[in-house]
Coordinates of C-alpha atoms in Angstrom, one line a residue:
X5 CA 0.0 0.0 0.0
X6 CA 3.0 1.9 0.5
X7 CA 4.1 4.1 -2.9
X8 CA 7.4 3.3 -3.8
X9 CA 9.0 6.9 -3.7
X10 CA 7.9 8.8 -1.0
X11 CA 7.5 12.6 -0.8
X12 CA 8.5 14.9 1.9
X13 CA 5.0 15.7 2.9
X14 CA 3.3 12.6 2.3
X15 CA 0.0 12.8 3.4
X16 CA -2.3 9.5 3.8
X17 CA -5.1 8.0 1.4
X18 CA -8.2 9.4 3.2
X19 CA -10.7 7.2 4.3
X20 CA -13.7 7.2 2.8
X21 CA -16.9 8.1 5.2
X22 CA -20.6 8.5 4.1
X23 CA -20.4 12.4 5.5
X24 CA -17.3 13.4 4.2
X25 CA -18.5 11.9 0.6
X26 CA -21.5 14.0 0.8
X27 CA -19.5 17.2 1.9
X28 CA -17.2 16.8 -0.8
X29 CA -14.6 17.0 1.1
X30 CA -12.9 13.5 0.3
X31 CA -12.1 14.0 -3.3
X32 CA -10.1 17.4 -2.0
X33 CA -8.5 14.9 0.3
X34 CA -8.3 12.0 -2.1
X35 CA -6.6 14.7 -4.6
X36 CA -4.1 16.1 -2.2
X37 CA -2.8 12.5 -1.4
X38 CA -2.8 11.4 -5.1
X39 CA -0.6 14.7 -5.6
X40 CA 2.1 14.2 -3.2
X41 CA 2.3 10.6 -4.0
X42 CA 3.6 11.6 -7.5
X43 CA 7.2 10.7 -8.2
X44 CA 7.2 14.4 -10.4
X45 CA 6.0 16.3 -7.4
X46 CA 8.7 14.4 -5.4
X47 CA 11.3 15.7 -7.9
X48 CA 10.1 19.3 -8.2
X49 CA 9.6 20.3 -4.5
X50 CA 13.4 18.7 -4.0
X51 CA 14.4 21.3 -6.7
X52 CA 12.5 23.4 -5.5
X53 CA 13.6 23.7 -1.8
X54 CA 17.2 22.9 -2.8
X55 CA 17.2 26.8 -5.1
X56 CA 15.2 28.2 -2.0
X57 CA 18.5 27.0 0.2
X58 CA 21.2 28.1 -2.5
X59 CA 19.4 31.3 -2.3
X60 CA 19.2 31.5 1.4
X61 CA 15.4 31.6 1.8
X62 CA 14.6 28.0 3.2
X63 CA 13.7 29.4 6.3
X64 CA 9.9 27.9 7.1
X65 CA 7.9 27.1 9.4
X66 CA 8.8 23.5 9.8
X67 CA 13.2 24.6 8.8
X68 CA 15.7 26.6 10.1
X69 CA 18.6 26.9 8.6
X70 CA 21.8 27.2 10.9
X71 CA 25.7 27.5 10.7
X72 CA 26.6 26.2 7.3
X73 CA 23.6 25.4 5.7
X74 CA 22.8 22.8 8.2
X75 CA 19.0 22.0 8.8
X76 CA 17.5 21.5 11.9
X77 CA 13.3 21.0 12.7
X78 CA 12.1 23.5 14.3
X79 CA 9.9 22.2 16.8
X80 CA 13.0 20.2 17.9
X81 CA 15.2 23.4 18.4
X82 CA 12.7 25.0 20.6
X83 CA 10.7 22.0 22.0
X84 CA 7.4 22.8 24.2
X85 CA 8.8 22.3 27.7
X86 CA 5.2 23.0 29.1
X87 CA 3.6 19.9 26.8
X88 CA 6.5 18.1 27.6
X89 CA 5.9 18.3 31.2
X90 CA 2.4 18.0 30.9
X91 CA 2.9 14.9 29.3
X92 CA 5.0 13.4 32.1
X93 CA 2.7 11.5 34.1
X94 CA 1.1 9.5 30.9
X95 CA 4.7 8.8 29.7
X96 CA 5.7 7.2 33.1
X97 CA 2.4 5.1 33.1
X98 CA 3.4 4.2 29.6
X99 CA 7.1 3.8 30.5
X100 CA 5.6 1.5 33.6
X101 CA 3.4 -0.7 32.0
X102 CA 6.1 -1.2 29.0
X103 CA 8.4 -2.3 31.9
X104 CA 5.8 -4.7 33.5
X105 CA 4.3 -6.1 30.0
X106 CA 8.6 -7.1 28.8
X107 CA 8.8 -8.8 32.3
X108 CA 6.1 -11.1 32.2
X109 CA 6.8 -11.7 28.8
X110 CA 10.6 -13.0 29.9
X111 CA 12.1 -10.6 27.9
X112 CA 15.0 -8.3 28.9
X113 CA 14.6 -4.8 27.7
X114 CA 17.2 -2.5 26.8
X115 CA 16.6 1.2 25.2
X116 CA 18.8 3.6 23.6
X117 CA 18.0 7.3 24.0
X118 CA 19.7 8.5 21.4
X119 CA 20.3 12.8 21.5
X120 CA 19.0 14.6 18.3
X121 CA 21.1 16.6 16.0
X122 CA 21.3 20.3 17.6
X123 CA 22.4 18.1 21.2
X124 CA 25.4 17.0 19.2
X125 CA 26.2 19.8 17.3
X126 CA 24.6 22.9 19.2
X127 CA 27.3 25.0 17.3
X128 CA 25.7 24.5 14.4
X129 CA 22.1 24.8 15.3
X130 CA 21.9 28.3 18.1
X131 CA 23.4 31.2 17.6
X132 CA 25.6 31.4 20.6
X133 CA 26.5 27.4 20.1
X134 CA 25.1 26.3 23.4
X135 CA 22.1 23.7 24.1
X136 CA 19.3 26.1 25.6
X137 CA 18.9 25.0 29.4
X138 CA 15.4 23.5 28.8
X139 CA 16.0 21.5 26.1
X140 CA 19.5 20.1 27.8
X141 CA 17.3 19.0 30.5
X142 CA 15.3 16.8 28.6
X143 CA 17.5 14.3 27.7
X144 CA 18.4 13.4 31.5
X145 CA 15.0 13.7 32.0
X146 CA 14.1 11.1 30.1
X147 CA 17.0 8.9 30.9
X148 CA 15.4 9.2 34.6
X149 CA 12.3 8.3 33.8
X150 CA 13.6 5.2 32.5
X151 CA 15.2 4.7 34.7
X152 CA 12.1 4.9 37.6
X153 CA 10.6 2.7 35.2
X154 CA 13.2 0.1 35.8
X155 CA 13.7 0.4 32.1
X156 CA 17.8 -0.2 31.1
X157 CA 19.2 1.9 28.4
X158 CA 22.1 2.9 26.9
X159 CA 23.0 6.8 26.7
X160 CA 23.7 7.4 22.5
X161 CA 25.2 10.7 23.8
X162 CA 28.3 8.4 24.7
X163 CA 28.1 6.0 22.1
X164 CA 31.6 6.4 20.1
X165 CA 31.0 5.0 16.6
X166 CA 34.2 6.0 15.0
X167 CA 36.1 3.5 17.0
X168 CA 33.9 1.0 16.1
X169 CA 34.4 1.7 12.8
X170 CA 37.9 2.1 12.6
X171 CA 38.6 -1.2 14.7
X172 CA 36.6 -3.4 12.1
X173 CA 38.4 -2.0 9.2

């Protein structure tokens, strides 16, 4: 069901209801999906946004552009500390019951949080070149809730895959 190229904004075949039908608002749906399925439109919007960035005008709302031409999401530069807090208490429940559900199944869960692009390279991504305080904080946060959870994991942040590479050459 899946098209074989997929676009940047793939949107998903609408499902077909009696009331949207009526409305017309499925075949505007239905269109908008058969349009970004389309191998051309694929093409052109990749042209497209690749002059936009030669030209310097990629910034949107979904892209920012940082040190040398890097790209970073927005919503991940500048996350939503108050929905991420908010969220808290359902993400330990999930966190708890994910925990519970692997041990009665016998099975020995292990999780790698693994830091996003601006963590790594925070000269890149903000102009002064430093993680933002709130967004530092939830990395560890995370890693504590797992933790609480009795959850294992493995900190990416210190994960060094150049010597891994360079020993199995």
């Amino acid at each position: 069901d899946a098209p074989l190229v997929r676009t940047r904004d793939q949107t998903p075949a609408p499902a077909l209801a009696t009331a949207s039908l009526l409305q017309g608002r499925y075949a505007t749906l239905l269109e908008r999906h058969l349009r970004e399925g389309s191998p051309v439109v694929w093409h052109l919007r990749g042209s497209y946004n690749e002059a936009r960035w030669l030209l310097g005008l990629l910034q949107t709302d979904k892209v920012q552009v940082g040190r040398d031409g890097w790209m970073f999401l927005r919503h991940s530069l500048r996350p939503d500390l108050d929905a991420f807090a908010a969220r808290a208490p359902a993400r330990q429940r999930f966190l708890r019951d994910l925990a519970a559900r692997a041990e009665a199944l016998g099975v020995h869960l292990l999780v790698m949080v693994v830091p996003d692009k601006e963590r790594i390279h925070p000269e890149q991504a903000y102009a002064d070149g430093r993680l933002p305080a709130g967004k530092a904080a939830i990395y560890p946060r995370l890693a504590a809730e797992f933790a609480a959870a009795g959850i294992a994991t493995v900190d990416g942040s210190r994960v060094q895959l150049q010597d891994s590479i360079a020993k199995s050459e």
